């Protein structure tokens, strides 16, 4: 199991994963688009196990790297620096944010297969994409805890999936293998396993955007065990292609 986790992207998900990793005793190398100096506050919070670098440096320094940036920037992930590495892909496709990507709209390719095609010499595993960043942090539990949750993983390489499973375990989650990258649509946005299962309830009344954010940050999560994740992923129905 890796002792140093690389992170390309240090926003909501990247920083939640970094917090879980340093808590678990891993070192982390964080990177973003604006440069290492902009990560000073986060490094102070994370303490001596964390350092900042450029994305290429984070990739080169670590065997296991999490790519956690807006999907629209996937083609800026550095293929040469990530060659031979396992890359955990947390990314989801939101056309309003990412711009339209024709192959994804047509439904022929999953977003993680697109990332794998760009990172042809890496081993991509989709994980951490189906839980929101607040519950990702608050629902983490040690192995064997009765309220430990599971997350789906998908990938084409068995060894890389084993590495991802070991990382999930250390960070506080069981892993449920839902298949290949081609099958990873089962955990994409809009599927039964996506985000909602980890919430106990929806807001009691209609909220404005600010109220909604306050509710979202404080809403308690609920643990979702592996058999439930498996059943939810199995129940997914592939959405029809969007030819708009
Ligand atoms: N938010 C969630 O709850 C959630 C849950 C599951 C999955 N996801 C998915 O995970 C990914 C990250 O989400 P997020 O909410 O963490 O996003 P975010 O808060 O907007 O953070 C994005 C991070 O990516 C960095 N970044 C952007 N372009 C980059 C590039 N070309 N090279 C290196 N770093 C770059 C940003 O750096 P700068 O700030 O310096 O630009 C920032 O640190 C997205 O694909 C999202 O759909 C999100």
PDB file of C-alpha atoms and ligand atoms in Angstrom:
ATOM      1  CA  UNK A   1       0.000   0.000   0.000  1.00  0.00           C
ATOM      2  CA  UNK A   2       1.282   3.429  -0.952  1.00  0.00           C
ATOM      3  CA  UNK A   3       2.658   5.670   1.771  1.00  0.00           C
ATOM      4  CA  UNK A   4       2.370   8.854  -0.276  1.00  0.00           C
ATOM      5  CA  UNK A   5      -0.777   9.854  -2.101  1.00  0.00           C
ATOM      6  CA  UNK A   6      -0.615  12.313  -4.975  1.00  0.00           C
ATOM      7  CA  UNK A   7      -3.535  14.616  -5.610  1.00  0.00           C
ATOM      8  CA  UNK A   8      -4.153  16.544  -8.812  1.00  0.00           C
ATOM      9  CA  UNK A   9      -6.893  18.887  -7.670  1.00  0.00           C
ATOM     10  CA  UNK A  10      -7.160  20.221  -4.154  1.00  0.00           C
ATOM     11  CA  UNK A  11     -10.720  21.515  -4.079  1.00  0.00           C
ATOM     12  CA  UNK A  12     -13.697  19.998  -2.270  1.00  0.00           C
ATOM     13  CA  UNK A  13     -12.868  16.354  -2.950  1.00  0.00           C
ATOM     14  CA  UNK A  14      -9.082  16.701  -3.116  1.00  0.00           C
ATOM     15  CA  UNK A  15      -8.891  18.424   0.251  1.00  0.00           C
ATOM     16  CA  UNK A  16     -11.349  15.959   1.865  1.00  0.00           C
ATOM     17  CA  UNK A  17      -9.204  13.063   0.631  1.00  0.00           C
ATOM     18  CA  UNK A  18      -6.053  14.814   1.849  1.00  0.00           C
ATOM     19  CA  UNK A  19      -7.603  15.247   5.321  1.00  0.00           C
ATOM     20  CA  UNK A  20      -8.580  11.570   5.439  1.00  0.00           C
ATOM     21  CA  UNK A  21      -5.126  10.533   4.196  1.00  0.00           C
ATOM     22  CA  UNK A  22      -3.086  12.490   6.751  1.00  0.00           C
ATOM     23  CA  UNK A  23      -5.447  11.302   9.494  1.00  0.00           C
ATOM     24  CA  UNK A  24      -4.691   7.743   8.334  1.00  0.00           C
ATOM     25  CA  UNK A  25      -0.948   8.396   8.510  1.00  0.00           C
ATOM     26  CA  UNK A  26      -0.241   8.820   4.791  1.00  0.00           C
ATOM     27  CA  UNK A  27       1.861  11.592   3.306  1.00  0.00           C
ATOM     28  CA  UNK A  28       0.183  13.674   0.606  1.00  0.00           C
ATOM     29  CA  UNK A  29       1.447  15.746  -2.308  1.00  0.00           C
ATOM     30  CA  UNK A  30      -1.206  18.242  -3.364  1.00  0.00           C
ATOM     31  CA  UNK A  31      -1.448  20.181  -6.610  1.00  0.00           C
ATOM     32  CA  UNK A  32      -3.872  22.454  -8.391  1.00  0.00           C
ATOM     33  CA  UNK A  33      -3.993  24.693 -11.464  1.00  0.00           C
ATOM     34  CA  UNK A  34      -2.810  27.915  -9.798  1.00  0.00           C
ATOM     35  CA  UNK A  35       0.441  26.639  -8.305  1.00  0.00           C
ATOM     36  CA  UNK A  36       1.806  25.341  -4.985  1.00  0.00           C
ATOM     37  CA  UNK A  37       1.877  28.759  -3.263  1.00  0.00           C
ATOM     38  CA  UNK A  38      -1.925  28.947  -3.402  1.00  0.00           C
ATOM     39  CA  UNK A  39      -2.133  25.795  -1.234  1.00  0.00           C
ATOM     40  CA  UNK A  40      -0.345  27.337   1.775  1.00  0.00           C
ATOM     41  CA  UNK A  41      -3.448  27.545   4.017  1.00  0.00           C
ATOM     42  CA  UNK A  42      -4.411  23.949   3.312  1.00  0.00           C
ATOM     43  CA  UNK A  43      -0.862  22.772   4.001  1.00  0.00           C
ATOM     44  CA  UNK A  44      -0.896  24.601   7.344  1.00  0.00           C
ATOM     45  CA  UNK A  45      -4.143  22.854   8.257  1.00  0.00           C
ATOM     46  CA  UNK A  46      -2.889  19.421   7.138  1.00  0.00           C
ATOM     47  CA  UNK A  47       0.453  19.649   8.922  1.00  0.00           C
ATOM     48  CA  UNK A  48       3.850  18.051   8.257  1.00  0.00           C
ATOM     49  CA  UNK A  49       2.565  15.100   6.209  1.00  0.00           C
ATOM     50  CA  UNK A  50       1.457  17.436   3.398  1.00  0.00           C
ATOM     51  CA  UNK A  51       3.412  19.235   0.722  1.00  0.00           C
ATOM     52  CA  UNK A  52       2.468  21.064  -2.446  1.00  0.00           C
ATOM     53  CA  UNK A  53       3.800  20.685  -5.975  1.00  0.00           C
ATOM     54  CA  UNK A  54       2.774  21.078  -9.585  1.00  0.00           C
ATOM     55  CA  UNK A  55       0.492  18.366 -11.047  1.00  0.00           C
ATOM     56  CA  UNK A  56       3.409  16.800 -12.963  1.00  0.00           C
ATOM     57  CA  UNK A  57       5.570  16.748  -9.822  1.00  0.00           C
ATOM     58  CA  UNK A  58       2.753  15.250  -7.736  1.00  0.00           C
ATOM     59  CA  UNK A  59       2.369  12.560 -10.401  1.00  0.00           C
ATOM     60  CA  UNK A  60       6.084  11.819 -10.560  1.00  0.00           C
ATOM     61  CA  UNK A  61       6.531  11.681  -6.780  1.00  0.00           C
ATOM     62  CA  UNK A  62       3.695   9.218  -6.111  1.00  0.00           C
ATOM     63  CA  UNK A  63       2.735   5.747  -7.349  1.00  0.00           C
ATOM     64  CA  UNK A  64      -0.907   6.310  -6.563  1.00  0.00           C
ATOM     65  CA  UNK A  65      -2.450   9.562  -7.772  1.00  0.00           C
ATOM     66  CA  UNK A  66      -5.983  10.877  -7.486  1.00  0.00           C
ATOM     67  CA  UNK A  67      -7.219  13.008 -10.388  1.00  0.00           C
ATOM     68  CA  UNK A  68      -9.930  15.201  -8.935  1.00  0.00           C
ATOM     69  CA  UNK A  69     -10.448  18.204 -11.181  1.00  0.00           C
ATOM     70  CA  UNK A  70     -13.436  19.342 -13.250  1.00  0.00           C
ATOM     71  CA  UNK A  71     -13.829  16.775 -16.051  1.00  0.00           C
ATOM     72  CA  UNK A  72     -13.680  19.544 -18.650  1.00  0.00           C
ATOM     73  CA  UNK A  73      -9.946  19.845 -17.850  1.00  0.00           C
ATOM     74  CA  UNK A  74      -9.227  16.095 -18.129  1.00  0.00           C
ATOM     75  CA  UNK A  75      -6.993  16.625 -21.151  1.00  0.00           C
ATOM     76  CA  UNK A  76      -4.665  18.755 -18.996  1.00  0.00           C
ATOM     77  CA  UNK A  77      -3.770  15.751 -16.807  1.00  0.00           C
ATOM     78  CA  UNK A  78      -0.100  14.980 -17.590  1.00  0.00           C
ATOM     79  CA  UNK A  79       0.085  11.608 -19.426  1.00  0.00           C
ATOM     80  CA  UNK A  80       3.891  11.288 -19.355  1.00  0.00           C
ATOM     81  CA  UNK A  81       4.199  11.983 -15.619  1.00  0.00           C
ATOM     82  CA  UNK A  82       1.320   9.575 -14.894  1.00  0.00           C
ATOM     83  CA  UNK A  83       2.603   6.763 -17.148  1.00  0.00           C
ATOM     84  CA  UNK A  84       2.770   3.422 -15.349  1.00  0.00           C
ATOM     85  CA  UNK A  85       0.807   4.736 -12.336  1.00  0.00           C
ATOM     86  CA  UNK A  86      -2.565   3.921 -10.935  1.00  0.00           C
ATOM     87  CA  UNK A  87      -4.794   6.977 -11.293  1.00  0.00           C
ATOM     88  CA  UNK A  88      -7.969   7.216  -9.260  1.00  0.00           C
ATOM     89  CA  UNK A  89     -10.560   9.217 -11.155  1.00  0.00           C
ATOM     90  CA  UNK A  90     -13.188  10.982  -9.015  1.00  0.00           C
ATOM     91  CA  UNK A  91     -14.504  13.040 -11.897  1.00  0.00           C
ATOM     92  CA  UNK A  92     -18.088  13.379 -13.064  1.00  0.00           C
ATOM     93  CA  UNK A  93     -19.440  14.903 -16.251  1.00  0.00           C
ATOM     94  CA  UNK A  94     -21.572  17.995 -15.813  1.00  0.00           C
ATOM     95  CA  UNK A  95     -21.952  19.660 -19.238  1.00  0.00           C
ATOM     96  CA  UNK A  96     -23.027  22.992 -17.694  1.00  0.00           C
ATOM     97  CA  UNK A  97     -19.691  23.115 -15.883  1.00  0.00           C
ATOM     98  CA  UNK A  98     -17.455  21.075 -18.183  1.00  0.00           C
ATOM     99  CA  UNK A  99     -18.787  22.062 -21.608  1.00  0.00           C
ATOM    100  CA  UNK A 100     -20.307  19.464 -23.919  1.00  0.00           C
ATOM    101  CA  UNK A 101     -18.135  16.470 -24.796  1.00  0.00           C
ATOM    102  CA  UNK A 102     -19.767  14.847 -27.838  1.00  0.00           C
ATOM    103  CA  UNK A 103     -18.635  11.292 -27.118  1.00  0.00           C
ATOM    104  CA  UNK A 104     -20.124  11.445 -23.642  1.00  0.00           C
ATOM    105  CA  UNK A 105     -23.374  13.027 -24.841  1.00  0.00           C
ATOM    106  CA  UNK A 106     -23.690  10.268 -27.447  1.00  0.00           C
ATOM    107  CA  UNK A 107     -23.385   7.713 -24.656  1.00  0.00           C
ATOM    108  CA  UNK A 108     -20.736   5.563 -26.352  1.00  0.00           C
ATOM    109  CA  UNK A 109     -18.074   6.223 -23.736  1.00  0.00           C
ATOM    110  CA  UNK A 110     -18.071   6.582 -19.979  1.00  0.00           C
ATOM    111  CA  UNK A 111     -16.257   9.609 -18.581  1.00  0.00           C
ATOM    112  CA  UNK A 112     -13.630   7.358 -16.991  1.00  0.00           C
ATOM    113  CA  UNK A 113     -13.021   5.552 -20.298  1.00  0.00           C
ATOM    114  CA  UNK A 114     -12.361   8.989 -21.798  1.00  0.00           C
ATOM    115  CA  UNK A 115      -9.853   9.716 -19.032  1.00  0.00           C
ATOM    116  CA  UNK A 116      -8.232   6.288 -19.591  1.00  0.00           C
ATOM    117  CA  UNK A 117      -7.910   7.026 -23.308  1.00  0.00           C
ATOM    118  CA  UNK A 118      -6.069  10.275 -22.495  1.00  0.00           C
ATOM    119  CA  UNK A 119      -3.888   8.522 -19.892  1.00  0.00           C
ATOM    120  CA  UNK A 120      -3.189   5.555 -22.173  1.00  0.00           C
ATOM    121  CA  UNK A 121      -0.150   4.361 -20.191  1.00  0.00           C
ATOM    122  CA  UNK A 122      -1.803   4.660 -16.760  1.00  0.00           C
ATOM    123  CA  UNK A 123      -4.253   2.364 -14.995  1.00  0.00           C
ATOM    124  CA  UNK A 124      -7.408   4.341 -14.270  1.00  0.00           C
ATOM    125  CA  UNK A 125      -9.806   3.338 -11.499  1.00  0.00           C
ATOM    126  CA  UNK A 126     -13.045   5.244 -10.946  1.00  0.00           C
ATOM    127  CA  UNK A 127     -13.722   5.840  -7.234  1.00  0.00           C
ATOM    128  CA  UNK A 128     -14.909   8.505  -4.777  1.00  0.00           C
ATOM    129  CA  UNK A 129     -17.154   9.963  -7.512  1.00  0.00           C
ATOM    130  CA  UNK A 130     -20.532   8.952  -6.059  1.00  0.00           C
ATOM    131  CA  UNK A 131     -20.352  10.597  -2.634  1.00  0.00           C
ATOM    132  CA  UNK A 132     -20.393  14.321  -1.889  1.00  0.00           C
ATOM    133  CA  UNK A 133     -17.317  15.850  -0.303  1.00  0.00           C
ATOM    134  CA  UNK A 134     -18.918  16.500   3.122  1.00  0.00           C
ATOM    135  CA  UNK A 135     -20.210  12.937   3.581  1.00  0.00           C
ATOM    136  CA  UNK A 136     -16.925  11.602   2.125  1.00  0.00           C
ATOM    137  CA  UNK A 137     -15.178  13.077   5.138  1.00  0.00           C
ATOM    138  CA  UNK A 138     -17.788  12.524   7.845  1.00  0.00           C
ATOM    139  CA  UNK A 139     -18.808   8.945   6.975  1.00  0.00           C
ATOM    140  CA  UNK A 140     -15.263   7.502   6.942  1.00  0.00           C
ATOM    141  CA  UNK A 141     -14.910   4.741   9.558  1.00  0.00           C
ATOM    142  CA  UNK A 142     -12.187   2.249  10.489  1.00  0.00           C
ATOM    143  CA  UNK A 143     -12.348  -1.284   9.091  1.00  0.00           C
ATOM    144  CA  UNK A 144     -14.851  -3.418  10.979  1.00  0.00           C
ATOM    145  CA  UNK A 145     -16.896  -0.499  12.339  1.00  0.00           C
ATOM    146  CA  UNK A 146     -20.597  -1.437  12.284  1.00  0.00           C
ATOM    147  CA  UNK A 147     -21.494   1.801  10.492  1.00  0.00           C
ATOM    148  CA  UNK A 148     -18.763   1.653   7.873  1.00  0.00           C
ATOM    149  CA  UNK A 149     -19.877   2.603   4.362  1.00  0.00           C
ATOM    150  CA  UNK A 150     -18.855   1.265   0.981  1.00  0.00           C
ATOM    151  CA  UNK A 151     -18.090   3.006  -2.291  1.00  0.00           C
ATOM    152  CA  UNK A 152     -18.181   1.556  -5.811  1.00  0.00           C
ATOM    153  CA  UNK A 153     -14.991   1.211  -7.809  1.00  0.00           C
ATOM    154  CA  UNK A 154     -14.544   0.390 -11.501  1.00  0.00           C
ATOM    155  CA  UNK A 155     -11.495  -0.263 -13.644  1.00  0.00           C
ATOM    156  CA  UNK A 156      -9.894  -2.458 -16.263  1.00  0.00           C
ATOM    157  CA  UNK A 157      -6.794  -3.550 -14.323  1.00  0.00           C
ATOM    158  CA  UNK A 158      -7.156  -5.970 -11.399  1.00  0.00           C
ATOM    159  CA  UNK A 159      -3.943  -4.860  -9.684  1.00  0.00           C
ATOM    160  CA  UNK A 160      -4.920  -1.209  -9.890  1.00  0.00           C
ATOM    161  CA  UNK A 161      -8.344  -2.039  -8.446  1.00  0.00           C
ATOM    162  CA  UNK A 162      -6.621  -3.858  -5.584  1.00  0.00           C
ATOM    163  CA  UNK A 163      -4.553  -0.713  -4.929  1.00  0.00           C
ATOM    164  CA  UNK A 164      -7.686   1.416  -4.973  1.00  0.00           C
ATOM    165  CA  UNK A 165      -9.411  -1.015  -2.602  1.00  0.00           C
ATOM    166  CA  UNK A 166      -6.459  -0.787  -0.205  1.00  0.00           C
ATOM    167  CA  UNK A 167      -6.593   3.016  -0.344  1.00  0.00           C
ATOM    168  CA  UNK A 168     -10.337   3.066   0.351  1.00  0.00           C
ATOM    169  CA  UNK A 169      -9.768   0.709   3.267  1.00  0.00           C
ATOM    170  CA  UNK A 170      -7.118   2.955   4.828  1.00  0.00           C
ATOM    171  CA  UNK A 171      -9.225   6.075   4.283  1.00  0.00           C
ATOM    172  CA  UNK A 172     -12.307   4.527   5.883  1.00  0.00           C
ATOM    173  CA  UNK A 173     -14.391   2.722   3.254  1.00  0.00           C
ATOM    174  CA  UNK A 174     -15.143  -0.731   1.901  1.00  0.00           C
ATOM    175  CA  UNK A 175     -14.967  -1.083  -1.892  1.00  0.00           C
ATOM    176  CA  UNK A 176     -17.544  -2.707  -4.160  1.00  0.00           C
ATOM    177  CA  UNK A 177     -16.184  -3.677  -7.583  1.00  0.00           C
ATOM    178  CA  UNK A 178     -18.840  -2.754 -10.159  1.00  0.00           C
ATOM    179  CA  UNK A 179     -16.804  -3.819 -13.191  1.00  0.00           C
ATOM    180  CA  UNK A 180     -14.784  -2.255 -15.979  1.00  0.00           C
ATOM    181  CA  UNK A 181     -14.466   1.382 -16.984  1.00  0.00           C
ATOM    182  CA  UNK A 182     -17.033   0.657 -19.725  1.00  0.00           C
ATOM    183  CA  UNK A 183     -19.416  -0.401 -16.942  1.00  0.00           C
ATOM    184  CA  UNK A 184     -18.655   2.610 -14.733  1.00  0.00           C
ATOM    185  CA  UNK A 185     -21.796   4.375 -16.030  1.00  0.00           C
ATOM    186  CA  UNK A 186     -23.450   2.485 -13.137  1.00  0.00           C
ATOM    187  CA  UNK A 187     -22.041   5.056 -10.695  1.00  0.00           C
ATOM    188  CA  UNK A 188     -22.243   8.163 -12.873  1.00  0.00           C
ATOM    189  CA  UNK A 189     -24.514  11.133 -11.994  1.00  0.00           C
ATOM    190  CA  UNK A 190     -28.208  10.294 -12.003  1.00  0.00           C
ATOM    191  CA  UNK A 191     -27.805   6.623 -11.105  1.00  0.00           C
ATOM    192  CA  UNK A 192     -29.319   5.088  -7.931  1.00  0.00           C
ATOM    193  CA  UNK A 193     -25.927   4.816  -6.203  1.00  0.00           C
ATOM    194  CA  UNK A 194     -25.050   8.470  -6.852  1.00  0.00           C
ATOM    195  CA  UNK A 195     -24.880  10.747  -3.758  1.00  0.00           C
ATOM    196  CA  UNK A 196     -28.462  10.378  -2.426  1.00  0.00           C
ATOM    197  CA  UNK A 197     -28.011   7.057  -0.562  1.00  0.00           C
ATOM    198  CA  UNK A 198     -25.513   8.685   1.825  1.00  0.00           C
ATOM    199  CA  UNK A 199     -28.088  11.278   2.976  1.00  0.00           C
ATOM    200  CA  UNK A 200     -30.700  10.510   5.611  1.00  0.00           C
ATOM    201  CA  UNK A 201     -33.238  12.996   4.323  1.00  0.00           C
ATOM    202  CA  UNK A 202     -33.919  15.836   1.928  1.00  0.00           C
ATOM    203  CA  UNK A 203     -34.601  19.397   3.200  1.00  0.00           C
ATOM    204  CA  UNK A 204     -38.037  19.632   4.833  1.00  0.00           C
ATOM    205  CA  UNK A 205     -39.006  22.754   2.842  1.00  0.00           C
ATOM    206  CA  UNK A 206     -37.900  24.602  -0.244  1.00  0.00           C
ATOM    207  CA  UNK A 207     -34.660  26.475   0.442  1.00  0.00           C
ATOM    208  CA  UNK A 208     -32.861  29.296  -1.318  1.00  0.00           C
ATOM    209  CA  UNK A 209     -29.290  28.694  -2.491  1.00  0.00           C
ATOM    210  CA  UNK A 210     -27.642  29.989   0.711  1.00  0.00           C
ATOM    211  CA  UNK A 211     -30.010  28.024   2.964  1.00  0.00           C
ATOM    212  CA  UNK A 212     -29.488  24.958   0.798  1.00  0.00           C
ATOM    213  CA  UNK A 213     -25.713  25.185   1.234  1.00  0.00           C
ATOM    214  CA  UNK A 214     -26.124  25.514   5.022  1.00  0.00           C
ATOM    215  CA  UNK A 215     -28.391  22.455   5.064  1.00  0.00           C
ATOM    216  CA  UNK A 216     -26.007  20.525   2.829  1.00  0.00           C
ATOM    217  CA  UNK A 217     -22.943  21.193   4.990  1.00  0.00           C
ATOM    218  CA  UNK A 218     -24.701  20.177   8.202  1.00  0.00           C
ATOM    219  CA  UNK A 219     -26.961  17.372   6.994  1.00  0.00           C
ATOM    220  CA  UNK A 220     -26.090  14.125   8.727  1.00  0.00           C
ATOM    221  CA  UNK A 221     -24.970  11.330   6.496  1.00  0.00           C
ATOM    222  CA  UNK A 222     -26.048   7.743   6.764  1.00  0.00           C
ATOM    223  CA  UNK A 223     -23.858   4.708   6.357  1.00  0.00           C
ATOM    224  CA  UNK A 224     -24.415   2.597   3.253  1.00  0.00           C
ATOM    225  CA  UNK A 225     -23.020  -0.935   3.499  1.00  0.00           C
ATOM    226  CA  UNK A 226     -21.486  -2.926   0.658  1.00  0.00           C
ATOM    227  CA  UNK A 227     -24.537  -5.101  -0.087  1.00  0.00           C
ATOM    228  CA  UNK A 228     -26.699  -1.993  -0.523  1.00  0.00           C
ATOM    229  CA  UNK A 229     -24.115  -0.386  -2.841  1.00  0.00           C
ATOM    230  CA  UNK A 230     -24.038  -3.601  -4.892  1.00  0.00           C
ATOM    231  CA  UNK A 231     -27.845  -3.700  -5.144  1.00  0.00           C
ATOM    232  CA  UNK A 232     -28.053  -0.012  -6.115  1.00  0.00           C
ATOM    233  CA  UNK A 233     -25.358  -0.369  -8.789  1.00  0.00           C
ATOM    234  CA  UNK A 234     -27.037  -3.509 -10.167  1.00  0.00           C
ATOM    235  CA  UNK A 235     -30.372  -1.685 -10.383  1.00  0.00           C
ATOM    236  CA  UNK A 236     -28.994   1.126 -12.576  1.00  0.00           C
ATOM    237  CA  UNK A 237     -30.476   1.557 -16.037  1.00  0.00           C
ATOM    238  CA  UNK A 238     -28.238   3.084 -18.663  1.00  0.00           C
ATOM    239  CA  UNK A 239     -29.559   6.515 -19.689  1.00  0.00           C
ATOM    240  CA  UNK A 240     -30.544   7.020 -23.322  1.00  0.00           C
ATOM    241  CA  UNK A 241     -27.960   8.927 -25.409  1.00  0.00           C
ATOM    242  CA  UNK A 242     -28.463  12.698 -25.532  1.00  0.00           C
ATOM    243  CA  UNK A 243     -28.647  13.677 -29.199  1.00  0.00           C
ATOM    244  CA  UNK A 244     -29.652  17.271 -28.449  1.00  0.00           C
TER     245      UNK A 244
HETATM  246  N1  LIG B   1     -17.891  18.223  -4.905  1.00  0.00           N
HETATM  247  C1  LIG B   1     -18.301  16.977  -4.691  1.00  0.00           C
HETATM  248  O1  LIG B   1     -18.991  16.713  -3.683  1.00  0.00           O
HETATM  249  C2  LIG B   1     -17.915  15.884  -5.653  1.00  0.00           C
HETATM  250  C3  LIG B   1     -18.284  14.569  -5.327  1.00  0.00           C
HETATM  251  C4  LIG B   1     -17.846  13.513  -6.140  1.00  0.00           C
HETATM  252  C5  LIG B   1     -17.111  13.789  -7.293  1.00  0.00           C
HETATM  253  N2  LIG B   1     -16.806  15.081  -7.612  1.00  0.00           N
HETATM  254  C6  LIG B   1     -16.040  15.318  -8.860  1.00  0.00           C
HETATM  255  O2  LIG B   1     -14.666  15.419  -8.485  1.00  0.00           O
HETATM  256  C7  LIG B   1     -14.025  16.428  -9.278  1.00  0.00           C
HETATM  257  C8  LIG B   1     -13.510  17.525  -8.346  1.00  0.00           C
HETATM  258  O3  LIG B   1     -14.622  18.120  -7.708  1.00  0.00           O
HETATM  259  P1  LIG B   1     -14.440  19.241  -6.596  1.00  0.00           P
HETATM  260  O4  LIG B   1     -15.806  19.535  -6.076  1.00  0.00           O
HETATM  261  O5  LIG B   1     -13.354  18.875  -5.663  1.00  0.00           O
HETATM  262  O6  LIG B   1     -13.966  20.456  -7.508  1.00  0.00           O
HETATM  263  P2  LIG B   1     -13.433  21.874  -7.025  1.00  0.00           P
HETATM  264  O7  LIG B   1     -13.758  22.102  -5.598  1.00  0.00           O
HETATM  265  O8  LIG B   1     -13.891  22.861  -8.041  1.00  0.00           O
HETATM  266  O9  LIG B   1     -11.845  21.729  -7.136  1.00  0.00           O
HETATM  267  C9  LIG B   1     -11.238  21.510  -8.374  1.00  0.00           C
HETATM  268  C10 LIG B   1      -9.746  21.426  -8.151  1.00  0.00           C
HETATM  269  O10 LIG B   1      -9.154  21.084  -9.410  1.00  0.00           O
HETATM  270  C11 LIG B   1      -8.077  21.977  -9.658  1.00  0.00           C
HETATM  271  N3  LIG B   1      -7.885  22.083 -11.085  1.00  0.00           N
HETATM  272  C12 LIG B   1      -8.715  22.583 -12.030  1.00  0.00           C
HETATM  273  N4  LIG B   1      -8.150  22.475 -13.246  1.00  0.00           N
HETATM  274  C13 LIG B   1      -6.946  21.896 -13.064  1.00  0.00           C
HETATM  275  C14 LIG B   1      -5.901  21.537 -13.927  1.00  0.00           C
HETATM  276  N5  LIG B   1      -6.002  21.719 -15.246  1.00  0.00           N
HETATM  277  N6  LIG B   1      -4.787  20.984 -13.398  1.00  0.00           N
HETATM  278  C15 LIG B   1      -4.671  20.783 -12.059  1.00  0.00           C
HETATM  279  N7  LIG B   1      -5.652  21.104 -11.187  1.00  0.00           N
HETATM  280  C16 LIG B   1      -6.776  21.654 -11.682  1.00  0.00           C
HETATM  281  C17 LIG B   1      -8.509  23.271  -9.016  1.00  0.00           C
HETATM  282  O11 LIG B   1      -7.370  24.073  -8.832  1.00  0.00           O
HETATM  283  P3  LIG B   1      -7.492  25.670  -8.862  1.00  0.00           P
HETATM  284  O12 LIG B   1      -8.427  26.050  -7.773  1.00  0.00           O
HETATM  285  O13 LIG B   1      -6.077  26.129  -8.642  1.00  0.00           O
HETATM  286  O14 LIG B   1      -8.023  25.997 -10.244  1.00  0.00           O
HETATM  287  C18 LIG B   1      -9.102  22.746  -7.722  1.00  0.00           C
HETATM  288  O15 LIG B   1      -8.083  22.495  -6.775  1.00  0.00           O
HETATM  289  C19 LIG B   1     -15.067  16.927 -10.261  1.00  0.00           C
HETATM  290  O16 LIG B   1     -14.921  16.244 -11.482  1.00  0.00           O
HETATM  291  C20 LIG B   1     -16.386  16.575  -9.596  1.00  0.00           C
HETATM  292  O17 LIG B   1     -17.436  16.379 -10.525  1.00  0.00           O
HETATM  293  C21 LIG B   1     -17.178  16.119  -6.812  1.00  0.00           C
END
